[in-house]
Amino acid sequence: MNSEDKTLVEIIDENKQIDLAKYINYVSAPQAGAIATFSGTTRDTFEGKTVVELRYEAYVPMAIRNLKSICCSARSSWNLHSIAVAHRVGSVPVGEISVLIAVSATHRADALDACKFLIDELKASVPIWKKEVYSNGEVWKENTEFLERRFKHGKDGSCCRRKIKTEARDIKGCCKPKVKEEDAADISTS
């Protein structure tokens, strides 16, 4: 079985919930000693505001291509058996899953590290956009991972008062990249 056969990527239509058991069953295998999962759910508050729901939009063909590419990158960095990635579009009420990643591997370190890599890369580069709907308004959200990537690739964020510096990270490591926020004035003098 080639790596394409062991990878499932789906964008789930509006009003359909993500079936956690389906994706865990997909990545389960006798040779897999570990299954790592991440499920992102809609929480009920953000910065003191009551969240009613999240609304997702996606450029689906490109999102699927990007997700498959990210899965290939994960396979080239870790020894993985199976990968399943599902993301909803449309309205996602409080308490429901928006995104699910399941990864199986012989050993837990590979599964855990790859799972973290997959969600971070999804949030940084896949054309899926999130709107938070509050009881008193709504706002489109940018992911921190996207902003970090933007700054890393030379976009200076001159529209912002803060700039973000990211330090190099070992792709095999399980630790979060180190991020340091500084005032724009501090950076321009260094």
PDB file of C-alpha atoms in Angstrom:
ATOM      1  CA  MET A   1       0.000   0.000   0.000  1.00  0.00           C
ATOM      2  CA  ASN A   2       1.512   3.365  -0.979  1.00  0.00           C
ATOM      3  CA  SER A   3       1.319   6.495   1.168  1.00  0.00           C
ATOM      4  CA  GLU A   4      -1.577   7.916  -0.895  1.00  0.00           C
ATOM      5  CA  ASP A   5      -3.649   4.852   0.066  1.00  0.00           C
ATOM      6  CA  LYS A   6      -2.978   5.504   3.764  1.00  0.00           C
ATOM      7  CA  THR A   7      -4.055   9.148   3.690  1.00  0.00           C
ATOM      8  CA  LEU A   8      -7.640  10.404   3.928  1.00  0.00           C
ATOM      9  CA  VAL A   9      -8.348  14.116   3.466  1.00  0.00           C
ATOM     10  CA  GLU A  10     -11.916  15.439   3.569  1.00  0.00           C
ATOM     11  CA  ILE A  11     -13.664  18.783   3.654  1.00  0.00           C
ATOM     12  CA  ILE A  12     -17.014  18.122   5.328  1.00  0.00           C
ATOM     13  CA  ASP A  13     -20.129  19.816   3.965  1.00  0.00           C
ATOM     14  CA  GLU A  14     -22.150  22.252   6.013  1.00  0.00           C
ATOM     15  CA  ASN A  15     -24.466  20.784   8.667  1.00  0.00           C
ATOM     16  CA  LYS A  16     -22.580  17.465   8.782  1.00  0.00           C
ATOM     17  CA  GLN A  17     -20.632  16.618  11.917  1.00  0.00           C
ATOM     18  CA  ILE A  18     -17.188  15.039  11.950  1.00  0.00           C
ATOM     19  CA  ASP A  19     -17.420  11.372  12.923  1.00  0.00           C
ATOM     20  CA  LEU A  20     -14.459  10.885  15.285  1.00  0.00           C
ATOM     21  CA  ALA A  21     -14.754   7.075  15.234  1.00  0.00           C
ATOM     22  CA  LYS A  22     -14.608   6.990  11.406  1.00  0.00           C
ATOM     23  CA  TYR A  23     -11.199   8.669  11.318  1.00  0.00           C
ATOM     24  CA  ILE A  24      -9.732   6.749  14.251  1.00  0.00           C
ATOM     25  CA  ASN A  25     -10.861   3.495  12.621  1.00  0.00           C
ATOM     26  CA  TYR A  26      -9.283   4.632   9.338  1.00  0.00           C
ATOM     27  CA  VAL A  27      -5.827   5.087  10.910  1.00  0.00           C
ATOM     28  CA  SER A  28      -6.011   2.019  13.173  1.00  0.00           C
ATOM     29  CA  ALA A  29      -3.746  -0.881  12.204  1.00  0.00           C
ATOM     30  CA  PRO A  30      -2.151  -3.850  13.976  1.00  0.00           C
ATOM     31  CA  GLN A  31       1.344  -2.457  13.324  1.00  0.00           C
ATOM     32  CA  ALA A  32       0.456   0.977  14.749  1.00  0.00           C
ATOM     33  CA  GLY A  33       1.469   1.230  18.395  1.00  0.00           C
ATOM     34  CA  ALA A  34       0.224   4.816  18.618  1.00  0.00           C
ATOM     35  CA  ILE A  35      -2.653   6.913  17.367  1.00  0.00           C
ATOM     36  CA  ALA A  36      -2.454  10.648  18.007  1.00  0.00           C
ATOM     37  CA  THR A  37      -5.483  12.842  17.459  1.00  0.00           C
ATOM     38  CA  PHE A  38      -6.284  16.524  17.547  1.00  0.00           C
ATOM     39  CA  SER A  39      -9.829  17.818  17.490  1.00  0.00           C
ATOM     40  CA  GLY A  40     -10.499  21.535  17.367  1.00  0.00           C
ATOM     41  CA  THR A  41     -13.886  22.430  18.837  1.00  0.00           C
ATOM     42  CA  THR A  42     -15.905  25.628  18.979  1.00  0.00           C
ATOM     43  CA  ARG A  43     -15.571  27.146  22.448  1.00  0.00           C
ATOM     44  CA  ASP A  44     -18.247  29.310  24.060  1.00  0.00           C
ATOM     45  CA  THR A  45     -16.194  32.447  24.779  1.00  0.00           C
ATOM     46  CA  PHE A  46     -13.300  34.396  23.314  1.00  0.00           C
ATOM     47  CA  GLU A  47     -11.722  37.365  25.107  1.00  0.00           C
ATOM     48  CA  GLY A  48     -14.833  37.810  27.240  1.00  0.00           C
ATOM     49  CA  LYS A  49     -17.272  37.673  24.292  1.00  0.00           C
ATOM     50  CA  THR A  50     -19.973  35.019  24.033  1.00  0.00           C
ATOM     51  CA  VAL A  51     -19.352  32.874  20.940  1.00  0.00           C
ATOM     52  CA  VAL A  52     -22.487  31.576  19.213  1.00  0.00           C
ATOM     53  CA  GLU A  53     -20.782  29.640  16.418  1.00  0.00           C
ATOM     54  CA  LEU A  54     -17.864  29.582  14.008  1.00  0.00           C
ATOM     55  CA  ARG A  55     -18.389  29.840  10.260  1.00  0.00           C
ATOM     56  CA  TYR A  56     -15.819  28.398   7.889  1.00  0.00           C
ATOM     57  CA  GLU A  57     -15.338  29.035   4.191  1.00  0.00           C
ATOM     58  CA  ALA A  58     -12.824  27.255   1.999  1.00  0.00           C
ATOM     59  CA  TYR A  59     -11.506  27.105  -1.516  1.00  0.00           C
ATOM     60  CA  VAL A  60     -12.099  23.350  -1.433  1.00  0.00           C
ATOM     61  CA  PRO A  61     -10.013  22.075  -4.394  1.00  0.00           C
ATOM     62  CA  MET A  62      -6.961  24.028  -3.244  1.00  0.00           C
ATOM     63  CA  ALA A  63      -7.562  23.140   0.415  1.00  0.00           C
ATOM     64  CA  ILE A  64      -7.572  19.436  -0.434  1.00  0.00           C
ATOM     65  CA  ARG A  65      -4.402  19.767  -2.556  1.00  0.00           C
ATOM     66  CA  ASN A  66      -2.653  21.693   0.241  1.00  0.00           C
ATOM     67  CA  LEU A  67      -3.714  19.182   2.882  1.00  0.00           C
ATOM     68  CA  LYS A  68      -2.442  16.263   0.795  1.00  0.00           C
ATOM     69  CA  SER A  69       0.855  18.085   0.305  1.00  0.00           C
ATOM     70  CA  ILE A  70       1.152  18.693   4.062  1.00  0.00           C
ATOM     71  CA  CYS A  71       0.464  14.996   4.664  1.00  0.00           C
ATOM     72  CA  CYS A  72       3.288  14.106   2.222  1.00  0.00           C
ATOM     73  CA  SER A  73       5.613  16.442   4.112  1.00  0.00           C
ATOM     74  CA  ALA A  74       4.693  14.749   7.381  1.00  0.00           C
ATOM     75  CA  ARG A  75       5.406  11.345   5.854  1.00  0.00           C
ATOM     76  CA  SER A  76       8.831  12.508   4.708  1.00  0.00           C
ATOM     77  CA  SER A  77       9.691  13.664   8.251  1.00  0.00           C
ATOM     78  CA  TRP A  78       8.218  10.884  10.399  1.00  0.00           C
ATOM     79  CA  ASN A  79       7.637   7.146  10.106  1.00  0.00           C
ATOM     80  CA  LEU A  80       3.840   7.111   9.816  1.00  0.00           C
ATOM     81  CA  HIS A  81       1.305   4.439   8.986  1.00  0.00           C
ATOM     82  CA  SER A  82      -1.897   6.386   8.279  1.00  0.00           C
ATOM     83  CA  ILE A  83      -3.149   9.975   8.307  1.00  0.00           C
ATOM     84  CA  ALA A  84      -6.710  11.267   8.337  1.00  0.00           C
ATOM     85  CA  VAL A  85      -7.615  14.970   8.186  1.00  0.00           C
ATOM     86  CA  ALA A  86     -11.158  16.355   8.169  1.00  0.00           C
ATOM     87  CA  HIS A  87     -12.285  19.989   8.294  1.00  0.00           C
ATOM     88  CA  ARG A  88     -15.823  21.327   8.294  1.00  0.00           C
ATOM     89  CA  VAL A  89     -17.136  24.249   6.290  1.00  0.00           C
ATOM     90  CA  GLY A  90     -20.207  26.286   7.112  1.00  0.00           C
ATOM     91  CA  SER A  91     -21.612  26.800  10.588  1.00  0.00           C
ATOM     92  CA  VAL A  92     -20.054  24.942  13.540  1.00  0.00           C
ATOM     93  CA  PRO A  93     -21.984  25.492  16.809  1.00  0.00           C
ATOM     94  CA  VAL A  94     -20.372  25.622  20.245  1.00  0.00           C
ATOM     95  CA  GLY A  95     -19.096  22.222  21.386  1.00  0.00           C
ATOM     96  CA  GLU A  96     -18.845  20.676  17.916  1.00  0.00           C
ATOM     97  CA  ILE A  97     -15.640  19.648  16.138  1.00  0.00           C
ATOM     98  CA  SER A  98     -14.354  21.931  13.358  1.00  0.00           C
ATOM     99  CA  VAL A  99     -11.181  20.046  12.489  1.00  0.00           C
ATOM    100  CA  LEU A 100      -9.889  16.560  13.231  1.00  0.00           C
ATOM    101  CA  ILE A 101      -6.475  15.054  12.642  1.00  0.00           C
ATOM    102  CA  ALA A 102      -5.657  11.412  13.354  1.00  0.00           C
ATOM    103  CA  VAL A 103      -2.192   9.946  12.804  1.00  0.00           C
ATOM    104  CA  SER A 104      -0.965   6.404  13.407  1.00  0.00           C
ATOM    105  CA  ALA A 105       2.615   5.256  13.700  1.00  0.00           C
ATOM    106  CA  THR A 106       4.622   2.437  15.194  1.00  0.00           C
ATOM    107  CA  HIS A 107       5.858   4.750  17.963  1.00  0.00           C
ATOM    108  CA  ARG A 108       4.119   7.573  19.860  1.00  0.00           C
ATOM    109  CA  ALA A 109       6.786  10.239  19.250  1.00  0.00           C
ATOM    110  CA  ASP A 110       6.256  10.065  15.483  1.00  0.00           C
ATOM    111  CA  ALA A 111       2.460  10.140  15.816  1.00  0.00           C
ATOM    112  CA  LEU A 112       2.444  13.037  18.297  1.00  0.00           C
ATOM    113  CA  ASP A 113       4.999  15.157  16.448  1.00  0.00           C
ATOM    114  CA  ALA A 114       3.323  14.606  13.087  1.00  0.00           C
ATOM    115  CA  CYS A 115      -0.117  15.432  14.508  1.00  0.00           C
ATOM    116  CA  LYS A 116       1.158  18.770  15.849  1.00  0.00           C
ATOM    117  CA  PHE A 117       2.932  19.524  12.564  1.00  0.00           C
ATOM    118  CA  LEU A 118      -0.245  18.793  10.585  1.00  0.00           C
ATOM    119  CA  ILE A 119      -2.505  21.126  12.574  1.00  0.00           C
ATOM    120  CA  ASP A 120       0.110  23.900  12.631  1.00  0.00           C
ATOM    121  CA  GLU A 121       0.645  23.671   8.870  1.00  0.00           C
ATOM    122  CA  LEU A 122      -3.091  23.466   8.191  1.00  0.00           C
ATOM    123  CA  LYS A 123      -3.681  26.667  10.159  1.00  0.00           C
ATOM    124  CA  ALA A 124      -0.709  28.404   8.526  1.00  0.00           C
ATOM    125  CA  SER A 125      -1.270  27.613   4.873  1.00  0.00           C
ATOM    126  CA  VAL A 126      -4.562  25.951   3.907  1.00  0.00           C
ATOM    127  CA  PRO A 127      -7.201  28.252   2.324  1.00  0.00           C
ATOM    128  CA  ILE A 128      -9.842  27.813   5.012  1.00  0.00           C
ATOM    129  CA  TRP A 129     -11.166  30.988   6.628  1.00  0.00           C
ATOM    130  CA  LYS A 130     -12.872  31.322  10.010  1.00  0.00           C
ATOM    131  CA  LYS A 131     -15.441  33.840  11.184  1.00  0.00           C
ATOM    132  CA  GLU A 132     -16.307  34.001  14.892  1.00  0.00           C
ATOM    133  CA  VAL A 133     -19.951  34.861  15.463  1.00  0.00           C
ATOM    134  CA  TYR A 134     -20.655  36.469  18.834  1.00  0.00           C
ATOM    135  CA  SER A 135     -23.914  37.302  20.540  1.00  0.00           C
ATOM    136  CA  ASN A 136     -23.216  40.962  19.658  1.00  0.00           C
ATOM    137  CA  GLY A 137     -21.355  40.803  16.318  1.00  0.00           C
ATOM    138  CA  GLU A 138     -18.899  38.809  14.231  1.00  0.00           C
ATOM    139  CA  VAL A 139     -15.295  39.003  13.021  1.00  0.00           C
ATOM    140  CA  TRP A 140     -13.062  37.172  10.523  1.00  0.00           C
ATOM    141  CA  LYS A 141     -10.073  35.650  12.324  1.00  0.00           C
ATOM    142  CA  GLU A 142      -6.446  35.293  11.238  1.00  0.00           C
ATOM    143  CA  ASN A 143      -4.513  32.347  12.605  1.00  0.00           C
ATOM    144  CA  THR A 144      -1.358  33.060  14.597  1.00  0.00           C
ATOM    145  CA  GLU A 145       0.406  30.404  12.528  1.00  0.00           C
ATOM    146  CA  PHE A 146      -0.487  32.276   9.317  1.00  0.00           C
ATOM    147  CA  LEU A 147       0.840  35.558  10.723  1.00  0.00           C
ATOM    148  CA  GLU A 148       4.068  33.910  11.902  1.00  0.00           C
ATOM    149  CA  ARG A 149       4.578  32.395   8.435  1.00  0.00           C
ATOM    150  CA  ARG A 150       3.874  35.753   6.797  1.00  0.00           C
ATOM    151  CA  PHE A 151       6.525  37.497   8.878  1.00  0.00           C
ATOM    152  CA  LYS A 152       8.981  34.648   8.321  1.00  0.00           C
ATOM    153  CA  HIS A 153       8.721  35.111   4.552  1.00  0.00           C
ATOM    154  CA  GLY A 154       9.587  38.785   4.589  1.00  0.00           C
ATOM    155  CA  LYS A 155       6.221  40.445   4.994  1.00  0.00           C
ATOM    156  CA  ASP A 156       7.063  43.075   7.574  1.00  0.00           C
ATOM    157  CA  GLY A 157       3.560  43.638   8.872  1.00  0.00           C
ATOM    158  CA  SER A 158       4.013  47.391   8.695  1.00  0.00           C
ATOM    159  CA  CYS A 159       0.300  47.771   9.343  1.00  0.00           C
ATOM    160  CA  CYS A 160       0.853  46.420  12.840  1.00  0.00           C
ATOM    161  CA  ARG A 161       2.504  47.905  15.955  1.00  0.00           C
ATOM    162  CA  ARG A 162       4.154  44.569  16.760  1.00  0.00           C
ATOM    163  CA  LYS A 163       6.385  42.339  14.704  1.00  0.00           C
ATOM    164  CA  ILE A 164       6.864  38.665  15.322  1.00  0.00           C
ATOM    165  CA  LYS A 165      10.210  36.915  15.063  1.00  0.00           C
ATOM    166  CA  THR A 166      10.317  33.154  14.808  1.00  0.00           C
ATOM    167  CA  GLU A 167      13.408  31.134  15.531  1.00  0.00           C
ATOM    168  CA  ALA A 168      14.315  28.036  13.562  1.00  0.00           C
ATOM    169  CA  ARG A 169      12.914  24.743  14.833  1.00  0.00           C
ATOM    170  CA  ASP A 170      13.771  21.139  14.322  1.00  0.00           C
ATOM    171  CA  ILE A 171      10.861  19.647  12.359  1.00  0.00           C
ATOM    172  CA  LYS A 172      11.289  16.335  14.211  1.00  0.00           C
ATOM    173  CA  GLY A 173      10.964  17.978  17.627  1.00  0.00           C
ATOM    174  CA  CYS A 174       7.755  18.143  19.578  1.00  0.00           C
ATOM    175  CA  CYS A 175       8.328  21.605  20.983  1.00  0.00           C
ATOM    176  CA  LYS A 176       6.529  24.697  19.769  1.00  0.00           C
ATOM    177  CA  PRO A 177       8.583  27.191  17.769  1.00  0.00           C
ATOM    178  CA  LYS A 178       9.876  30.000  19.895  1.00  0.00           C
ATOM    179  CA  VAL A 179       8.020  33.218  19.181  1.00  0.00           C
ATOM    180  CA  LYS A 180       9.078  36.583  20.454  1.00  0.00           C
ATOM    181  CA  GLU A 181       6.962  39.711  20.158  1.00  0.00           C
ATOM    182  CA  GLU A 182       8.690  43.052  20.157  1.00  0.00           C
ATOM    183  CA  ASP A 183       7.567  46.615  19.605  1.00  0.00           C
ATOM    184  CA  ALA A 184       8.300  47.790  16.066  1.00  0.00           C
ATOM    185  CA  ALA A 185      10.551  50.532  17.504  1.00  0.00           C
ATOM    186  CA  ASP A 186      12.691  47.904  19.292  1.00  0.00           C
ATOM    187  CA  ILE A 187      13.230  45.950  16.065  1.00  0.00           C
ATOM    188  CA  SER A 188      14.118  48.972  13.927  1.00  0.00           C
ATOM    189  CA  THR A 189      16.911  49.958  16.342  1.00  0.00           C
ATOM    190  CA  SER A 190      18.508  46.509  16.389  1.00  0.00           C
TER     191      SER A 190
END
